[in-house]
mmCIF file of C-alpha atoms and ligand atoms in Angstrom:
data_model
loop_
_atom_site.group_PDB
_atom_site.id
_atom_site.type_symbol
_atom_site.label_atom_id
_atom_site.label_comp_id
_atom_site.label_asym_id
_atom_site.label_seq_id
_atom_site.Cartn_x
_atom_site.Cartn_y
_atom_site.Cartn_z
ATOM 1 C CA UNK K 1320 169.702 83.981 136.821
ATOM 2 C CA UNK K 1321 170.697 84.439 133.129
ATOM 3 C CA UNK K 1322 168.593 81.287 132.417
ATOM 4 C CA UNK K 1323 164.974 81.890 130.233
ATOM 5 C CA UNK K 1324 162.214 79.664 131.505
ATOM 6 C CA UNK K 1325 159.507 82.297 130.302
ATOM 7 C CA UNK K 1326 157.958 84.777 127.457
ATOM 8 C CA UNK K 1327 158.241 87.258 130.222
ATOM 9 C CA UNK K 1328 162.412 86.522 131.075
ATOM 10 C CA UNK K 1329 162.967 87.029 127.061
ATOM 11 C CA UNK K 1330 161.199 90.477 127.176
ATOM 12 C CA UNK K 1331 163.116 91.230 130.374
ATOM 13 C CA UNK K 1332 166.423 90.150 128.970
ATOM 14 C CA UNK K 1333 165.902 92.131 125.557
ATOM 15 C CA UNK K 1334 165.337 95.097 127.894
ATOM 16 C CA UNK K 1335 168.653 94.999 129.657
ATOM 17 C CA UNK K 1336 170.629 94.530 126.773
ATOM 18 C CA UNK K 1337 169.000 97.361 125.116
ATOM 19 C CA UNK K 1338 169.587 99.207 128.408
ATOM 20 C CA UNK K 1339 173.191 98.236 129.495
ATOM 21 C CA UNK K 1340 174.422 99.545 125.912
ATOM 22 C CA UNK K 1341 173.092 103.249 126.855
ATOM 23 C CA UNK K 1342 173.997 105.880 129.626
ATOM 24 C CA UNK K 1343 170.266 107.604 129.238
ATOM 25 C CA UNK K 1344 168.103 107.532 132.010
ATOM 26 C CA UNK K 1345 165.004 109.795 131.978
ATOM 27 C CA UNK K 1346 165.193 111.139 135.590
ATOM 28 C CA UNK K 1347 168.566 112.448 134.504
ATOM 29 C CA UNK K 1348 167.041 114.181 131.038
ATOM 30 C CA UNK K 1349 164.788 115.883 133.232
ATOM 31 C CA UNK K 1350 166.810 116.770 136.159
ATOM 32 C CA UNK K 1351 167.745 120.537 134.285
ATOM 33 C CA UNK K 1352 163.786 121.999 133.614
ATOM 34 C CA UNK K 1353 165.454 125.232 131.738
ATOM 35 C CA UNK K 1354 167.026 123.108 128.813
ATOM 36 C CA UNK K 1355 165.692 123.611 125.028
ATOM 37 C CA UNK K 1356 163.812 120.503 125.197
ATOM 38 C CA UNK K 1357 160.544 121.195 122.263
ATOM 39 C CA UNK K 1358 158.069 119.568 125.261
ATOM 40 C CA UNK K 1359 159.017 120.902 127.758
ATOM 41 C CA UNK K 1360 156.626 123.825 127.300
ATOM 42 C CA UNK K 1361 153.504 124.309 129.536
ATOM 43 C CA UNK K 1362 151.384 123.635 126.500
ATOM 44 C CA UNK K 1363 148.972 121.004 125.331
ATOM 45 C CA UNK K 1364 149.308 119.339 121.892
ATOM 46 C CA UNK K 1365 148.073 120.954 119.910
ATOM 47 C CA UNK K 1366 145.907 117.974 118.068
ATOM 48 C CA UNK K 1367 144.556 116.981 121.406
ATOM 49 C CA UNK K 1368 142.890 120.264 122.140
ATOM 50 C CA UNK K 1369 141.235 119.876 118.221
ATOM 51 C CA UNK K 1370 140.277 116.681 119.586
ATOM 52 C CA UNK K 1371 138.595 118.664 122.493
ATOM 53 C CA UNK K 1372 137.057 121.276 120.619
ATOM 54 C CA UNK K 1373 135.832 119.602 117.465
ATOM 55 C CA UNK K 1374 134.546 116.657 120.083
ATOM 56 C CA UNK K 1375 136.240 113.974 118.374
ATOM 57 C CA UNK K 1376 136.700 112.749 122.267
ATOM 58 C CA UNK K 1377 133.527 111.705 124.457
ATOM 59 C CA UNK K 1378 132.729 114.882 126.196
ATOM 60 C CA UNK K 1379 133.750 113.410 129.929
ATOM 61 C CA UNK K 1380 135.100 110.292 131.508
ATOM 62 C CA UNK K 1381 138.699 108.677 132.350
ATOM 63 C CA UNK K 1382 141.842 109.271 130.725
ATOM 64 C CA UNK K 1383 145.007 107.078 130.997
ATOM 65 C CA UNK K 1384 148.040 109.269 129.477
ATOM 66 C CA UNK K 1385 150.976 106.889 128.705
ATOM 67 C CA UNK K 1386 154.179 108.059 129.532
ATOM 68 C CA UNK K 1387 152.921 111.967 130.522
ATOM 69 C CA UNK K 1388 156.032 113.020 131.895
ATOM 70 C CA UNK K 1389 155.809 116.992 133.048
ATOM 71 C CA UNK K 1390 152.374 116.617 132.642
ATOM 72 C CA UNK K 1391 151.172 119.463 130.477
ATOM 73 C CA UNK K 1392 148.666 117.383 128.068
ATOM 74 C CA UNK K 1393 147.171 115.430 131.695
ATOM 75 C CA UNK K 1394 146.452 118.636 133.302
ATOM 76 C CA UNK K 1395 144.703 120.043 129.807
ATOM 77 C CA UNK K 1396 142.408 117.151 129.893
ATOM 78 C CA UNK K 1397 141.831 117.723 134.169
ATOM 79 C CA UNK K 1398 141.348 120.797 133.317
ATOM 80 C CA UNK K 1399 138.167 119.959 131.102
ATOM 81 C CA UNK K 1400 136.649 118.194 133.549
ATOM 82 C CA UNK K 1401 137.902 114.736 132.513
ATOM 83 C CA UNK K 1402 138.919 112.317 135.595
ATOM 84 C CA UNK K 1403 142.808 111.508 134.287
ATOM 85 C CA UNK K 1404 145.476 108.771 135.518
ATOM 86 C CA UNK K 1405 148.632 109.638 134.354
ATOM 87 C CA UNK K 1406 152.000 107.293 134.051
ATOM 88 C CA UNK K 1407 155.542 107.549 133.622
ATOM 89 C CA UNK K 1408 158.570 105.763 134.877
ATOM 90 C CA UNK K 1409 160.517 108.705 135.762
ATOM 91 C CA UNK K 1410 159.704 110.272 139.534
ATOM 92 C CA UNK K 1411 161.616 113.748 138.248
ATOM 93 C CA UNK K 1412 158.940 114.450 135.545
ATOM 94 C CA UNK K 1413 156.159 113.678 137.894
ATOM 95 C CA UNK K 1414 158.223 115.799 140.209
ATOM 96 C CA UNK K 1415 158.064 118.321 137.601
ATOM 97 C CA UNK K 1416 154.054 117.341 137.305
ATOM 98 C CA UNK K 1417 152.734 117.446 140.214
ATOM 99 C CA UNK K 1418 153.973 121.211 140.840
ATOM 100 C CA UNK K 1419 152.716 122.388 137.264
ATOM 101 C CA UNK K 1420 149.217 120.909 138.319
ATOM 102 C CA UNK K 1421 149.530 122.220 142.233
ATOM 103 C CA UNK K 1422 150.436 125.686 140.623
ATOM 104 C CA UNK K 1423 147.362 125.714 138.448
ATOM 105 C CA UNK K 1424 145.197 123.453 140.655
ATOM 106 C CA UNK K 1425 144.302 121.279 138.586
ATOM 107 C CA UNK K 1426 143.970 117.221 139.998
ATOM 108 C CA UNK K 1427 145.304 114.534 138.352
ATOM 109 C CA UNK K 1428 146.240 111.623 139.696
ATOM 110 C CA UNK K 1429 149.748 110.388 138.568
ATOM 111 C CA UNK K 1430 150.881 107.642 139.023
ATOM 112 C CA UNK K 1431 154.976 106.399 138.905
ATOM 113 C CA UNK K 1432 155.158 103.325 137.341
ATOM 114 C CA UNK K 1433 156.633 101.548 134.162
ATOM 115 C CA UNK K 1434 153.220 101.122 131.604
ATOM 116 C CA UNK K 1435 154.188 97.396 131.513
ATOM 117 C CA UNK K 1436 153.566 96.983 135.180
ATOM 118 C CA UNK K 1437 150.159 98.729 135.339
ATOM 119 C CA UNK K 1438 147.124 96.325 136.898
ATOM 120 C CA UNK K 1439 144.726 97.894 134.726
ATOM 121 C CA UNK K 1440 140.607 96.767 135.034
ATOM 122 C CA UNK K 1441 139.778 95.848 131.740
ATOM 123 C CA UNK K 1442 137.496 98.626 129.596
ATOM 124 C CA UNK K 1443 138.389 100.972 132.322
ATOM 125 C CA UNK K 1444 139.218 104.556 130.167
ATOM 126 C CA UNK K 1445 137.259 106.409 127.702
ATOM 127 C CA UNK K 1446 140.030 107.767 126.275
ATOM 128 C CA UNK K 1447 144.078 106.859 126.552
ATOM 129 C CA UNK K 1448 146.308 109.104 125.083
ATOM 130 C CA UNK K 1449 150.342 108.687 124.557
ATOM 131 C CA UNK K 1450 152.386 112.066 123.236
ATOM 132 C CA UNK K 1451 155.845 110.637 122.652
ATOM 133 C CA UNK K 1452 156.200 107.883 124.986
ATOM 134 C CA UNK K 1453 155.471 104.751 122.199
ATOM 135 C CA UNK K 1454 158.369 105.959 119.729
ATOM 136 C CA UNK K 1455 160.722 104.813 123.034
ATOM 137 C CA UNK K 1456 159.251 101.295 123.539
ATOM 138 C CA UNK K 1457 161.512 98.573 122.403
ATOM 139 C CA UNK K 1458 159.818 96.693 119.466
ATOM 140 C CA UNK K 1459 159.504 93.254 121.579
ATOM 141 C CA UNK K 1460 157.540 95.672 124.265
ATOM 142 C CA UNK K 1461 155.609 96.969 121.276
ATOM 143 C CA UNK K 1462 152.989 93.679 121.420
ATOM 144 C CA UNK K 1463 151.931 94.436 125.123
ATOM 145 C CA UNK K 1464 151.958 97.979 124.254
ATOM 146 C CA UNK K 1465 148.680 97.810 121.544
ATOM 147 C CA UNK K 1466 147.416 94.556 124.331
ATOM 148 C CA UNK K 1467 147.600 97.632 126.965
ATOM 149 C CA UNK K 1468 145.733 100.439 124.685
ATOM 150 C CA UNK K 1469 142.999 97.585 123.374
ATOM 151 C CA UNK K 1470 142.322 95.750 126.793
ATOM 152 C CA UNK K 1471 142.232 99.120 128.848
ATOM 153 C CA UNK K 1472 139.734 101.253 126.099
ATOM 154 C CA UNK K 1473 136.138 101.098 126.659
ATOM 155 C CA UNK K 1474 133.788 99.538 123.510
ATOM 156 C CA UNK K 1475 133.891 102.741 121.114
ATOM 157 C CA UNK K 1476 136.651 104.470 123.402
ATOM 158 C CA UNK K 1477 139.330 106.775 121.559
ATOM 159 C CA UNK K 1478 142.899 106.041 121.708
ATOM 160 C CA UNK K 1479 145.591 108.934 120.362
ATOM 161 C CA UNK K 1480 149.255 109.150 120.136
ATOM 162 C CA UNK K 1481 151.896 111.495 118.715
ATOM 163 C CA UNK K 1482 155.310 109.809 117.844
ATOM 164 C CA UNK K 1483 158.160 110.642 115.540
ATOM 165 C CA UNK K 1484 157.432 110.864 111.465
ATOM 166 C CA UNK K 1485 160.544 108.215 110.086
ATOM 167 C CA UNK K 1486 163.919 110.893 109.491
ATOM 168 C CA UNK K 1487 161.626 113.864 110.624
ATOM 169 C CA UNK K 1488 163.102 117.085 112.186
ATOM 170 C CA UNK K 1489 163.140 115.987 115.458
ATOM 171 C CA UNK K 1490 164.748 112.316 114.685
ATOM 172 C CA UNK K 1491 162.941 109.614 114.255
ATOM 173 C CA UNK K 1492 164.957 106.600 113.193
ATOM 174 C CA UNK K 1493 164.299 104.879 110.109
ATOM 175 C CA UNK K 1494 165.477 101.299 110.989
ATOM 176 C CA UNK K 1495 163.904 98.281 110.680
ATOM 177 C CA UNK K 1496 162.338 96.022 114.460
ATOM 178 C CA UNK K 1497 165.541 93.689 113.379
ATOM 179 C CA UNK K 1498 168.156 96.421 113.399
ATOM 180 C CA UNK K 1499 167.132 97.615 116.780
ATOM 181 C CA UNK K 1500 168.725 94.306 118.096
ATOM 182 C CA UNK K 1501 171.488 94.477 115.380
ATOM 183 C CA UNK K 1502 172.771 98.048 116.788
ATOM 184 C CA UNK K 1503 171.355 97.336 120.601
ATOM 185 C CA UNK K 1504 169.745 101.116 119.877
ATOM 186 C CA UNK K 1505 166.315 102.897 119.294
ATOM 187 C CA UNK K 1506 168.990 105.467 118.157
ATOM 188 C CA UNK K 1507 166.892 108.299 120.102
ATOM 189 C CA UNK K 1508 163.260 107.089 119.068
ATOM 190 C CA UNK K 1509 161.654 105.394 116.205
ATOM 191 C CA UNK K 1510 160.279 106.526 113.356
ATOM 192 C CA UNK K 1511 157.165 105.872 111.760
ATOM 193 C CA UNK K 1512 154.982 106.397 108.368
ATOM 194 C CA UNK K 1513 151.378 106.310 108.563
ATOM 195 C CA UNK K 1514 150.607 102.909 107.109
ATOM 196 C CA UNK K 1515 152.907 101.260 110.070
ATOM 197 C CA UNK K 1516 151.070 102.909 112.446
ATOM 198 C CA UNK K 1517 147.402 102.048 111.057
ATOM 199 C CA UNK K 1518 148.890 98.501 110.919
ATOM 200 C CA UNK K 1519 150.592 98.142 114.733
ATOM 201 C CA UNK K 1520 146.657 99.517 115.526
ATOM 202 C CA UNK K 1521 144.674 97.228 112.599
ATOM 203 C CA UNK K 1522 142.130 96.513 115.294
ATOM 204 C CA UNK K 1523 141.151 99.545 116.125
ATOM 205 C CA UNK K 1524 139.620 102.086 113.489
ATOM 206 C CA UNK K 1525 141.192 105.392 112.252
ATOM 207 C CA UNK K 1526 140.158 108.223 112.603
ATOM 208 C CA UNK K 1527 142.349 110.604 111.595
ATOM 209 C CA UNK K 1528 146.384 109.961 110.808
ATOM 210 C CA UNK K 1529 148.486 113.539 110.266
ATOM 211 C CA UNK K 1530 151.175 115.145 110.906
ATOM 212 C CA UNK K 1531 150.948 117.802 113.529
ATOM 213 C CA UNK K 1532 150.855 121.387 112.643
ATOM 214 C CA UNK K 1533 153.883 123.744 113.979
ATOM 215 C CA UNK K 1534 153.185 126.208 116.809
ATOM 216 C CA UNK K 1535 155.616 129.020 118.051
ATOM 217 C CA UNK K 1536 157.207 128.551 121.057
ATOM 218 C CA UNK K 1537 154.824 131.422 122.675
ATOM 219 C CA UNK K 1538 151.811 129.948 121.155
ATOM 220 C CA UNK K 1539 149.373 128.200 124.012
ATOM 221 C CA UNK K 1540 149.495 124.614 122.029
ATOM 222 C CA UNK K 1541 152.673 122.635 121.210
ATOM 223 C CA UNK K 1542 153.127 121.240 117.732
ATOM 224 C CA UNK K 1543 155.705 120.397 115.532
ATOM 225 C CA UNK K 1544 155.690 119.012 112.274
ATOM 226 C CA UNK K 1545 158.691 115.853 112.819
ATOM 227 C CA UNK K 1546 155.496 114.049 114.602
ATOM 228 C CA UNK K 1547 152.657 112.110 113.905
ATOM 229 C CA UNK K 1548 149.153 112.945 115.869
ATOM 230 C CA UNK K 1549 147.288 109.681 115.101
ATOM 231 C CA UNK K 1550 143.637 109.057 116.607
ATOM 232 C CA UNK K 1551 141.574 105.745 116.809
ATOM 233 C CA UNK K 1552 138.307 104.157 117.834
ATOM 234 C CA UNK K 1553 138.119 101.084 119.527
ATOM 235 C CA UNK K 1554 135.291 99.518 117.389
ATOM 236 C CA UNK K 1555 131.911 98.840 119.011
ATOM 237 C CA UNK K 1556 130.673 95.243 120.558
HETATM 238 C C1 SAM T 2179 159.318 112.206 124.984
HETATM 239 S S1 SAM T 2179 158.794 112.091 126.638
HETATM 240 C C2 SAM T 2179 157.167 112.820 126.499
HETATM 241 C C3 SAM T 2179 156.614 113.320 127.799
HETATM 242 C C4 SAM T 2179 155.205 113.911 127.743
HETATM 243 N N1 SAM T 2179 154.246 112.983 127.180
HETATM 244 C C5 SAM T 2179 155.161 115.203 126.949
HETATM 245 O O1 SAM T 2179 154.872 115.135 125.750
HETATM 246 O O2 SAM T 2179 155.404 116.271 127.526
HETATM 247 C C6 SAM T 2179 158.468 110.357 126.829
HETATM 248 C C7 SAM T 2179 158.065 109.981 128.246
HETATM 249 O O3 SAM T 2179 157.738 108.589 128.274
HETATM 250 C C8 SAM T 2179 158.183 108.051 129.504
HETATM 251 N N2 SAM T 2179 158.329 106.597 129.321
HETATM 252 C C9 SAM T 2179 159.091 105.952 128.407
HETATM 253 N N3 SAM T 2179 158.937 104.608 128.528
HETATM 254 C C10 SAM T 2179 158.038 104.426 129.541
HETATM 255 C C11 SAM T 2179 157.480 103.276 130.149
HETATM 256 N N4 SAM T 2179 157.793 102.040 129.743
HETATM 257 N N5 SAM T 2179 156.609 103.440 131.169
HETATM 258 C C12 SAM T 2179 156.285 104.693 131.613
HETATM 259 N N6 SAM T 2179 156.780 105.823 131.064
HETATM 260 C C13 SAM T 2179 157.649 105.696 130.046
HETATM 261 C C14 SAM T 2179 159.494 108.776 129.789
HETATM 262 O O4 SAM T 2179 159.840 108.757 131.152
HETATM 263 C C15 SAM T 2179 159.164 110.178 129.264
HETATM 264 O O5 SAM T 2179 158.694 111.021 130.298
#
């Protein structure tokens, strides 16, 4: 059992040792919906609805959200007419989800699954977007990851993601791919500067790489400064 006869038994084994040194899961993080979590508001990002209103995204078509988890950026994007799939591993935030989007009847169809075991058609989605779900994958995932976002994007489809800015206010680890495996930890999330994440993306364009803007709590977007809003282009055929 413990023996490695493929790529996909070294990625598999580098998962549960990452795993069997930490007590997190994510059905348990979400299992109390009143705690002080930043996302956990009903609000969109608020770079994505820019992206909306200053049509930097293609006015309609499908969406894969990566990782959506209570589902307040998928329902947005249902909610302006876009057709949206959206993923996450953990059946308590698409608990959480699906009654947000019944109580404001809105459809999207979400989906409970690990983004590594998705049969996606190839050029499939206008548009995929990922708020805070990449900073979590394991660097030795990360590979499959940008194969996922580039194989999955239409020619000239847009690709966005928000993820922690390196020792930002909300964490963000500062630690090289190496000493992930040398302290068995993403110590809460990785952290990233702008020029790693133009180069984990080098073959698709950018757009536009910033840190978000902060929101108040009551405000109708969510934004906070300790992340990155990145947005890309897959280039044209
Ligand atoms: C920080 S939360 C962000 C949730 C949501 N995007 C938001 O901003 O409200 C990260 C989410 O990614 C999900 N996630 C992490 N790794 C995943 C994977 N490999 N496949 C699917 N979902 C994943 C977690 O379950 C979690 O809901």
């Amino acid at each position: 059992m413990e023996t490695i006869h493929s790529h996909d038994d070294i990625l598999n084994m580098l998962d549960t040792l990452l795993r069997e040194q930490s007590s997190f899961t994510w059905n348990t993080f979400y299992s109390d919906r009143s705690k002080a979590i930043p996302f956990f508001v009903n609000a969109p990002d608020e770079n994505l609805v820019q992206y909306v209103h200053q049509r930097q995204l293609p006015a309609a078509g499908r969406v894969l959200e990566l990782g959506c988890g209570p589902g307040r950026n998928a329902i947005y994007l249902a909610k302006q007419g876009y057709e949206v799939d959206a993923v996450d591993l953990s059946s308590e935030a698409l608990q959480w989800a699906k009654d947000r989007a019944q109580q404001q009847q809105v459809d999207v169809n979400f989906i409970c699954r690990n983004i590594f075991e998705l049969d996606i058609e190839e050029a499939a989605y206008d548009i995929i977007y990922d708020s805070g779900c990449m900073h979590h994958i394991a660097p030795h995932r990360r590979i499959d990851y940008v194969r996922l976002v580039n194989r999955a994007l239409k020619s000239g489809g847009m690709f966005a993601v928000t993820c922690f800015v390196e020792n930002g206010v909300l964490g963000g680890a500062e630690i090289s791919d190496w000493e992930v495996y040398r302290q068995r930890s993403l110590r809460g999330g990785l952290g990233f500067n702008s020029d790693k994440l133009k180069t984990i993306f080098k073959d698709l364009h950018a757009v536009e790489v910033r840190k978000m803007l902060d929101m108040e709590k009551s405000s109708d977007r969510f934004g906070n400064s300790g992340l990155w809003a990145a947005l890309f282009q897959k280039k044209e055929r």
